[in-house]
JSON list of C-alpha atoms in Angstrom, two decimals:
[
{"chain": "T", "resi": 160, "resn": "UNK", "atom": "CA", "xyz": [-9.65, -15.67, 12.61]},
{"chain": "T", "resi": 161, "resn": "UNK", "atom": "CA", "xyz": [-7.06, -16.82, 9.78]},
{"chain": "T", "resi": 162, "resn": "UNK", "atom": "CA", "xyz": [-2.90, -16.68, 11.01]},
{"chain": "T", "resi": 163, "resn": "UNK", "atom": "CA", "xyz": [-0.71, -18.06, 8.73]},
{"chain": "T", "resi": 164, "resn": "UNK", "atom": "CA", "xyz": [0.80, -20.65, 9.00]},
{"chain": "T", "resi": 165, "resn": "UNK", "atom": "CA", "xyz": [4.55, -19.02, 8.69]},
{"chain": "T", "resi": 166, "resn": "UNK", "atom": "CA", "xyz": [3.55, -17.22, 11.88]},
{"chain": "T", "resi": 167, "resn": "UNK", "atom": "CA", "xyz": [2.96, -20.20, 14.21]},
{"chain": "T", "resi": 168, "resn": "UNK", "atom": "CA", "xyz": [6.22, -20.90, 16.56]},
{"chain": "T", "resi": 169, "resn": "UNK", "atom": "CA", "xyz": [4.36, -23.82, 18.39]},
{"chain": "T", "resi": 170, "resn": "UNK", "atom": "CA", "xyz": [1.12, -25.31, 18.96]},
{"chain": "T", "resi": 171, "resn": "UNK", "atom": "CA", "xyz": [0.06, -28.30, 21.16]},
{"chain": "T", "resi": 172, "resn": "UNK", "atom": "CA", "xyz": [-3.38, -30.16, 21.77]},
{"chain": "T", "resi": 173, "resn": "UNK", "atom": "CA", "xyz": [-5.15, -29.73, 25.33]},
{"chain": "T", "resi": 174, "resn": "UNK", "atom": "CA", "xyz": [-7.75, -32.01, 25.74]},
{"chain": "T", "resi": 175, "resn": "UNK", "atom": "CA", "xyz": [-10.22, -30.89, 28.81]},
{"chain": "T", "resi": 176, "resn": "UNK", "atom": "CA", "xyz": [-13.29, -33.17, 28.92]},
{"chain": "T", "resi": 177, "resn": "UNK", "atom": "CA", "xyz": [-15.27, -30.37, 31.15]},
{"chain": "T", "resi": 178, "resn": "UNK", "atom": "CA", "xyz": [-14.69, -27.71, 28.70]},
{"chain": "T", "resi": 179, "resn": "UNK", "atom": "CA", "xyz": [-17.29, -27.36, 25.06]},
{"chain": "T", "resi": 180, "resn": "UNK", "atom": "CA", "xyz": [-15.55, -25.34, 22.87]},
{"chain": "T", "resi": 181, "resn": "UNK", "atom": "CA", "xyz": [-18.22, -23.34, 20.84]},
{"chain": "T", "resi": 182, "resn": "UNK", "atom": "CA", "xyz": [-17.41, -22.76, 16.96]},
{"chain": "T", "resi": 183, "resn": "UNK", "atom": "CA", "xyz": [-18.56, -20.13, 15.81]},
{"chain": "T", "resi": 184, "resn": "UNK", "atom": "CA", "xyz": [-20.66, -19.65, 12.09]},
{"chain": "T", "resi": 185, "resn": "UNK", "atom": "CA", "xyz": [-18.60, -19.14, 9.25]},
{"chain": "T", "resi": 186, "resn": "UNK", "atom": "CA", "xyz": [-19.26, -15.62, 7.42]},
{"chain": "T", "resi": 187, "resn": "UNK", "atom": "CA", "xyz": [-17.17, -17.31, 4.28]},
{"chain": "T", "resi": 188, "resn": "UNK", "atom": "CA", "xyz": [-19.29, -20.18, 2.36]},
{"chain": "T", "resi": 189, "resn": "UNK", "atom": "CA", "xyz": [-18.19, -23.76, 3.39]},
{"chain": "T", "resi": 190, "resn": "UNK", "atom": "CA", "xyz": [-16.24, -25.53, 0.16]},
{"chain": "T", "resi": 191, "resn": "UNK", "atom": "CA", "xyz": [-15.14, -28.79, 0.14]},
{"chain": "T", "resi": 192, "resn": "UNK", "atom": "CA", "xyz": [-11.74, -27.58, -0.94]},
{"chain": "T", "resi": 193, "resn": "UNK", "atom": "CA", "xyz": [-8.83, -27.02, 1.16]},
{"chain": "T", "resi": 194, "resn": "UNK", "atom": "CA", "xyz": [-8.37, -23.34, 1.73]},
{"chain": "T", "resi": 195, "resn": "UNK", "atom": "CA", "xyz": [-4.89, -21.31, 0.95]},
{"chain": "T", "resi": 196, "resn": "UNK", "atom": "CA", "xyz": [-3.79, -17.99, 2.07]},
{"chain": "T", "resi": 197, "resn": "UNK", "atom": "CA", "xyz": [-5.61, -16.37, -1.15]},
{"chain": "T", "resi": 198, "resn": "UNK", "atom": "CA", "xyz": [-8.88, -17.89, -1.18]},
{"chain": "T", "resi": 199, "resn": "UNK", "atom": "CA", "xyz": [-9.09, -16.58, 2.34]},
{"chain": "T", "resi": 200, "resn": "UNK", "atom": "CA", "xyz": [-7.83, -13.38, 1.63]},
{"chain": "T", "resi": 201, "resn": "UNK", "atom": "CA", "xyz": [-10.19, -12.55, -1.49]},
{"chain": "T", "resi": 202, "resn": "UNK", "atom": "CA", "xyz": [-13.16, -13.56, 0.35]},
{"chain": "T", "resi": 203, "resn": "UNK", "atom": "CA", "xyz": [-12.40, -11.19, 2.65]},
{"chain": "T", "resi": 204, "resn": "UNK", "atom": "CA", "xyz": [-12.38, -8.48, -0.02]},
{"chain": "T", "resi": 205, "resn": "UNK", "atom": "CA", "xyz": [-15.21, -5.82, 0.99]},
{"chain": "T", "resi": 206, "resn": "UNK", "atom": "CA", "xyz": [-15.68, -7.61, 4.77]},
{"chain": "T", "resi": 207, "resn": "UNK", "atom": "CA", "xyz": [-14.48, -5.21, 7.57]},
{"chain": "T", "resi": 208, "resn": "UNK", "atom": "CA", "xyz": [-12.04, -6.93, 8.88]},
{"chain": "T", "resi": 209, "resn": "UNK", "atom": "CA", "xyz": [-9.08, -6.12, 12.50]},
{"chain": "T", "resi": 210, "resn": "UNK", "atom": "CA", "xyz": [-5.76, -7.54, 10.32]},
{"chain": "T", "resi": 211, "resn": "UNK", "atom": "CA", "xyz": [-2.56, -7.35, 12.99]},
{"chain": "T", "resi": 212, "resn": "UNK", "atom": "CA", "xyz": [0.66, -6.68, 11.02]},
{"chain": "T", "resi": 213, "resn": "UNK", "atom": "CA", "xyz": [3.00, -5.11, 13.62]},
{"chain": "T", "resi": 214, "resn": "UNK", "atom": "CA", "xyz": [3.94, -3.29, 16.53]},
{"chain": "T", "resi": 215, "resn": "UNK", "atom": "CA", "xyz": [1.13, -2.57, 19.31]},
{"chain": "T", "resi": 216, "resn": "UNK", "atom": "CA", "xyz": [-1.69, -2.04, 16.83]},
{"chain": "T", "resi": 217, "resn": "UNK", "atom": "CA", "xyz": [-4.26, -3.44, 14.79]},
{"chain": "T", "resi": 218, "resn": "UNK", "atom": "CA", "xyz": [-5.87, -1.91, 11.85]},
{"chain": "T", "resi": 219, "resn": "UNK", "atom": "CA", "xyz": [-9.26, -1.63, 11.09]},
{"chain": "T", "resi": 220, "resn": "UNK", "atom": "CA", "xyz": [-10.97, -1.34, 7.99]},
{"chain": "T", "resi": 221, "resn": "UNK", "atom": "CA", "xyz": [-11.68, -3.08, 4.38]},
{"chain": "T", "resi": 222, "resn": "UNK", "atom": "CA", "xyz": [-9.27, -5.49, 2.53]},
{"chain": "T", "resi": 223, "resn": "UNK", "atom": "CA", "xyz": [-9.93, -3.92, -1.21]},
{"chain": "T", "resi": 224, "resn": "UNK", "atom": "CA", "xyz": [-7.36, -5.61, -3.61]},
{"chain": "T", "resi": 225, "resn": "UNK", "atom": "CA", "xyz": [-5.21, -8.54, -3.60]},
{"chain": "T", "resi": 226, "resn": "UNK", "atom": "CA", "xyz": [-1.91, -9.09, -5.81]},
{"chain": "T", "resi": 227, "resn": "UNK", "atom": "CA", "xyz": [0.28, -11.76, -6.12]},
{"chain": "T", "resi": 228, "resn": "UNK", "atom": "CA", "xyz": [2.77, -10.88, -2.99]},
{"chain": "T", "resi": 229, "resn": "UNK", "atom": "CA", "xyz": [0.90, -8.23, -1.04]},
{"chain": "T", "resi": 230, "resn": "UNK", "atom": "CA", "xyz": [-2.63, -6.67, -1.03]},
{"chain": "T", "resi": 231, "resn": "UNK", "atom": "CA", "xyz": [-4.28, -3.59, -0.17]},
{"chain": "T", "resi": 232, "resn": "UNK", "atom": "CA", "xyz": [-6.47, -2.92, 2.72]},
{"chain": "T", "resi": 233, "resn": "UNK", "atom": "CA", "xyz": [-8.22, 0.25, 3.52]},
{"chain": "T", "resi": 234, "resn": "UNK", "atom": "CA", "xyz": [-8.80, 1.91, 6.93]},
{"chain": "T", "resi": 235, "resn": "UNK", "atom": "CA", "xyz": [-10.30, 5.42, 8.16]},
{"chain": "T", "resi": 236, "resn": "UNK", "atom": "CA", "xyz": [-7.17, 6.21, 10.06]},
{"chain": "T", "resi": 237, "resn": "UNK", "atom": "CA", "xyz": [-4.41, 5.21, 7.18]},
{"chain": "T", "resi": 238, "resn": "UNK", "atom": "CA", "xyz": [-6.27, 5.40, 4.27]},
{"chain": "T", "resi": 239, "resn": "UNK", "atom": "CA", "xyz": [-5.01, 2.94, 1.41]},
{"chain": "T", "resi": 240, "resn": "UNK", "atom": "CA", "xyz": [-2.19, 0.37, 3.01]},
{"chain": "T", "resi": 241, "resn": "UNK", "atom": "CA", "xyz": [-0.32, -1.69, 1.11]},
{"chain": "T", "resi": 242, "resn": "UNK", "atom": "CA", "xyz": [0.67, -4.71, 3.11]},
{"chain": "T", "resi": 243, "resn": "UNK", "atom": "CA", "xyz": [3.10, -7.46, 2.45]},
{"chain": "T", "resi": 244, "resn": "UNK", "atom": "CA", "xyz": [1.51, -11.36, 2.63]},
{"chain": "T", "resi": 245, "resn": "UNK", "atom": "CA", "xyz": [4.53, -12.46, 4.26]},
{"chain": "T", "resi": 246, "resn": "UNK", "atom": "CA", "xyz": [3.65, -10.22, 7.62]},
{"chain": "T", "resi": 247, "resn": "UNK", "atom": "CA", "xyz": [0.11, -10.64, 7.83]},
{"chain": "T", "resi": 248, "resn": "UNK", "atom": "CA", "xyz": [0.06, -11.86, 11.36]},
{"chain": "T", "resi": 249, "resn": "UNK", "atom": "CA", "xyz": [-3.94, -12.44, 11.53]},
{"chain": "T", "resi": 250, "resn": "UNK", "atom": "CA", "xyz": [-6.83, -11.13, 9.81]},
{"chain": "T", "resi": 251, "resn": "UNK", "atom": "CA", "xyz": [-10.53, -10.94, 11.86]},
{"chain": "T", "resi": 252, "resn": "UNK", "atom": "CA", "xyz": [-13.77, -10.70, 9.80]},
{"chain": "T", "resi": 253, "resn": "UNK", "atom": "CA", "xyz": [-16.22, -8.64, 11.59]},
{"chain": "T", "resi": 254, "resn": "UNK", "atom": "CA", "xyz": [-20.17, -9.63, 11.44]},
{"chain": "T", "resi": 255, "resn": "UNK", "atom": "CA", "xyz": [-21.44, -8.02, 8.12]},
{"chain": "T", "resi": 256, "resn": "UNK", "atom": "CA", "xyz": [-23.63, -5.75, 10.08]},
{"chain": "T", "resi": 257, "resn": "UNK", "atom": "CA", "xyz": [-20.63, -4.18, 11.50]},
{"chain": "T", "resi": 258, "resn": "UNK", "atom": "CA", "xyz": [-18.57, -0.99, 10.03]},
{"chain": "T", "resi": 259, "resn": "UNK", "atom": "CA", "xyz": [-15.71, 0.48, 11.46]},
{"chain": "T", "resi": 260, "resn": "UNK", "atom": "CA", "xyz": [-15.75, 3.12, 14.70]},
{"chain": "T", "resi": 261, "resn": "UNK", "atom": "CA", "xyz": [-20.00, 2.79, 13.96]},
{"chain": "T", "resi": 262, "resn": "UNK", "atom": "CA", "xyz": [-19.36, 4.71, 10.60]},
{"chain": "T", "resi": 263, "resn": "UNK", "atom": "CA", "xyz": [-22.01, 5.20, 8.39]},
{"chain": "T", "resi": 264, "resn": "UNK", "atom": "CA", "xyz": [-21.11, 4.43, 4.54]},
{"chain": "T", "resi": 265, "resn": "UNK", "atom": "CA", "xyz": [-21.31, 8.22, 3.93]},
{"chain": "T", "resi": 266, "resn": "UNK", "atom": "CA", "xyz": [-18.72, 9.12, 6.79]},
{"chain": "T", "resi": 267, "resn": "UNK", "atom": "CA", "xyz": [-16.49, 6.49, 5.66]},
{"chain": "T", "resi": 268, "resn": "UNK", "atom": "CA", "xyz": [-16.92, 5.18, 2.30]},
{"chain": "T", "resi": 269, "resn": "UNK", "atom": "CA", "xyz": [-14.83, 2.25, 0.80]},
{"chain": "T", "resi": 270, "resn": "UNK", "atom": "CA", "xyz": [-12.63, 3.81, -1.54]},
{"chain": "T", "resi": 271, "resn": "UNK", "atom": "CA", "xyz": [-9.96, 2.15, -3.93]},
{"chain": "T", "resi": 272, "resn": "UNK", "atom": "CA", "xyz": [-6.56, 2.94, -4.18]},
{"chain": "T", "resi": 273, "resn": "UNK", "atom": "CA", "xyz": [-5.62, 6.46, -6.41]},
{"chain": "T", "resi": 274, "resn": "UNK", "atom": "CA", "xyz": [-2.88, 5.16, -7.24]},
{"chain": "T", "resi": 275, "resn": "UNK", "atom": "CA", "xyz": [-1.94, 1.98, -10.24]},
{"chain": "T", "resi": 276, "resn": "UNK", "atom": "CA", "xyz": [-1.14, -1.33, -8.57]},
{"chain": "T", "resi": 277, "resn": "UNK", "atom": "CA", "xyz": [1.69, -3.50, -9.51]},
{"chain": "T", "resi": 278, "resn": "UNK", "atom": "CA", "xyz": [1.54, -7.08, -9.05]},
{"chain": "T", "resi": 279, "resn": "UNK", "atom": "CA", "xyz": [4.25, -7.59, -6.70]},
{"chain": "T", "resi": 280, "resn": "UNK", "atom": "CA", "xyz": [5.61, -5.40, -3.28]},
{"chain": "T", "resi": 281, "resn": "UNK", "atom": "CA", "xyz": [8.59, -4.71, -4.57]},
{"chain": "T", "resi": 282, "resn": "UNK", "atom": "CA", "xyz": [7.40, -3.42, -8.09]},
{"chain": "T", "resi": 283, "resn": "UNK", "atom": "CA", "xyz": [5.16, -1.65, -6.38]},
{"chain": "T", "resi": 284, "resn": "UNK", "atom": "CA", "xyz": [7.91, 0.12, -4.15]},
{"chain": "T", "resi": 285, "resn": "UNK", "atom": "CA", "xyz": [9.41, 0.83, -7.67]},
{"chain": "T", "resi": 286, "resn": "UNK", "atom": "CA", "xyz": [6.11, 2.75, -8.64]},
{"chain": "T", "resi": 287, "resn": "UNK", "atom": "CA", "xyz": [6.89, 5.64, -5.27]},
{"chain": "T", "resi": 288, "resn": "UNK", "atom": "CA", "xyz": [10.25, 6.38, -5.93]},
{"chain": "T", "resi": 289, "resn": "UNK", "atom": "CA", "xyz": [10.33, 10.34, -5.44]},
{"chain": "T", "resi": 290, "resn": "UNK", "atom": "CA", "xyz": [7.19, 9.81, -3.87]},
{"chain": "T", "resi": 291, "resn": "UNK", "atom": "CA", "xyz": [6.80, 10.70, 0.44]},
{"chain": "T", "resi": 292, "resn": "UNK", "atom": "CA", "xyz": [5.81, 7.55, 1.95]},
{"chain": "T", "resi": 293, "resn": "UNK", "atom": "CA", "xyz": [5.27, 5.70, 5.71]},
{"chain": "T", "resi": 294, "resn": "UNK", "atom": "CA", "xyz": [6.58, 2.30, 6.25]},
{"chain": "T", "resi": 295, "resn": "UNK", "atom": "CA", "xyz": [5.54, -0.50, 9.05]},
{"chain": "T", "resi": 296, "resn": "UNK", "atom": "CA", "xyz": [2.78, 2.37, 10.07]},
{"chain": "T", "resi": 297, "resn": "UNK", "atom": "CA", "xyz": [5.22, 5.03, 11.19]},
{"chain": "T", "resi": 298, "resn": "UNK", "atom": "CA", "xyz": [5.71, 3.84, 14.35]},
{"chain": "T", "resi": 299, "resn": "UNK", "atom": "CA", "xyz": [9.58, 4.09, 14.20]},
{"chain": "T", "resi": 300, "resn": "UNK", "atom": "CA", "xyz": [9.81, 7.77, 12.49]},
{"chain": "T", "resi": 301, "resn": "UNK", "atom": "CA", "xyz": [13.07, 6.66, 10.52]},
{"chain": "T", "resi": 302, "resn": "UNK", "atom": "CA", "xyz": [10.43, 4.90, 8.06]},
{"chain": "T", "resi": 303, "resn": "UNK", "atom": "CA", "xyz": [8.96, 8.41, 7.24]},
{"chain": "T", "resi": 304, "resn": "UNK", "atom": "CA", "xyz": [10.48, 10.15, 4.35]},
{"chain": "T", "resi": 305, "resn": "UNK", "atom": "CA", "xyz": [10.94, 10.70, 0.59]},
{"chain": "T", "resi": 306, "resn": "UNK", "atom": "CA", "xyz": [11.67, 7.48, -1.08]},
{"chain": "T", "resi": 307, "resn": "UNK", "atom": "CA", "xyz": [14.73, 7.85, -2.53]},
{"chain": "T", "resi": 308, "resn": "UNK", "atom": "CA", "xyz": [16.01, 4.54, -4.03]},
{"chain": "T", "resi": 309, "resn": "UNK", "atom": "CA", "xyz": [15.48, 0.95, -4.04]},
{"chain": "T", "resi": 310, "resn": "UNK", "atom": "CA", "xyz": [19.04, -0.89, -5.17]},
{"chain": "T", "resi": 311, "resn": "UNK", "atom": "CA", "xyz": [18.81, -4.88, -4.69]},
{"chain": "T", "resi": 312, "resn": "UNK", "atom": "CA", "xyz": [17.37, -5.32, -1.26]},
{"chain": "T", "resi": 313, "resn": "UNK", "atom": "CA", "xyz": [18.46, -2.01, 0.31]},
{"chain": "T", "resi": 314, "resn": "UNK", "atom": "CA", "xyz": [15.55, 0.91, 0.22]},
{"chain": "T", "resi": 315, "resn": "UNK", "atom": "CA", "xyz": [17.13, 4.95, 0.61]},
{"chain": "T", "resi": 316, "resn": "UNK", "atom": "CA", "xyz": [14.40, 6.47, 2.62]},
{"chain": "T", "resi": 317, "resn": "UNK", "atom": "CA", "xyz": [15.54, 10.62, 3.13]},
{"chain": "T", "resi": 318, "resn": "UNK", "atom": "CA", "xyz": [14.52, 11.58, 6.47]},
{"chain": "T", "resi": 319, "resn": "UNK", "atom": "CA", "xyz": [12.64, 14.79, 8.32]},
{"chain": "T", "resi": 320, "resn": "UNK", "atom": "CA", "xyz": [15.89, 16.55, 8.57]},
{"chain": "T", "resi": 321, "resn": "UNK", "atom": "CA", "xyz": [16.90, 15.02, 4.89]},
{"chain": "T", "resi": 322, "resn": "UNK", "atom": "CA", "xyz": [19.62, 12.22, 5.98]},
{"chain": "T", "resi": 323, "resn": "UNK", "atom": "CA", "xyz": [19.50, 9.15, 4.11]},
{"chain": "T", "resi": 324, "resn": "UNK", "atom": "CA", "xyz": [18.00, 6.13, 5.98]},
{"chain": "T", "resi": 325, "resn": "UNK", "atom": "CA", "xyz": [18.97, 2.96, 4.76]},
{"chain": "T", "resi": 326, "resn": "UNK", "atom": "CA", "xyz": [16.50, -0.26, 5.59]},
{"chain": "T", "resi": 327, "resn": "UNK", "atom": "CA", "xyz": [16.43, -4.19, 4.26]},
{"chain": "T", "resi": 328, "resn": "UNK", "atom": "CA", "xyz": [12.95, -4.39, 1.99]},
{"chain": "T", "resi": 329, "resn": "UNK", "atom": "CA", "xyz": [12.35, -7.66, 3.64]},
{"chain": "T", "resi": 330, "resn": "UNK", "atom": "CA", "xyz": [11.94, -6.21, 6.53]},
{"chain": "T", "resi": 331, "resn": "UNK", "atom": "CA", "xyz": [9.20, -3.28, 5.33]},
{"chain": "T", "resi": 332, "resn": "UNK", "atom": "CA", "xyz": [6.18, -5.12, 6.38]},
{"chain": "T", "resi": 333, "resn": "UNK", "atom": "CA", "xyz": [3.29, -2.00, 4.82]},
{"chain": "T", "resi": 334, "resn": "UNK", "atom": "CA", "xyz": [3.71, 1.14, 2.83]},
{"chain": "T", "resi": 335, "resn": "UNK", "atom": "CA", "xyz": [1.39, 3.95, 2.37]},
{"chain": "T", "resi": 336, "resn": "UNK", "atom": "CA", "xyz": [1.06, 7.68, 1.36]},
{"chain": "T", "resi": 337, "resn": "UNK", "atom": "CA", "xyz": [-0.27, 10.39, 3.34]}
]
């Protein structure tokens, strides 16, 4: 399990003398360097992985691409997700020998994105203007609509019933397309 470090509030050291605490292997070869945020993320490239981002749900699938401030990951349920590095809560490798919902490669094969990447969230934001896009998953159905325009830090989202929705972009945590 990797959780970034911005994510920890608090951690403390329990020391019980009647407890072993089992480690488990490592599916990532053991360096001798110290490992960052992107070593850990591009050697999960092709591994299915549970990555939490938020809300109630974890997504399950195959991390694909990784750019400088975000990376794409891709599930059976949402297809292609693009997901911000600074909202990663945790990512979980699975065993190799395991695939999502028991899927066989031909019911769910790994798939890259259709559309261009951009190196960075917000130029890739730039990229769907006009386009209909799902933020943060859809859970909240205000971050479902038409994206309209992105001016500093404020994204125009038009709604269902075609009202302008205004969000902060720090606070879009994914993006993807239906």
């Amino acid at each position: 399990m990797y959780i970034p470090f911005v994510h920890l509030q608090q951690m403390r050291l329990i020391v019980n003398e009647y407890q072993d605490i089992e480690v488990p292997e490592p599916h990532f070869e053991q360096q001798n360097d110290l490992i960052s945020y992107r070593k850990v993320l591009m050697n999960a490239k092709g591994m299915f992985s549970e990555l939490y981002i938020t809300g109630h749900q974890s997504i399950h699938g195959y991390l694909t691409s990784v750019m400088n401030d975000f990376f794409v990951f891709y599930s059976p349920v949402y297809h292609s997700v693009m997901v911000s590095l600074k909202h990663l809560k945790y990512l979980i490798p699975y065993n190799p020998n395991v695939t999502p919902y028991t899927l066989t490669p031909e019911q769910f094969p790994l798939k890259p994105s259709p559309i261009t990447l951009a190196r960075t969230f917000d130029q890739q934001m730039n990229k769907l203007l006009g386009e209909f896009v799902i933020l943060d998953l859809g859970e909240n159905p205000n971050k479902i609509g038409v994206l309209k325009s992105i001016d500093q830090s404020m994204i125009e989202l038009s709604n269902a019933d075609g009202k302008s929705i205004y969000l902060h972009f720090d606070h879009v945590k994914t993006i993807h397309l239906p």
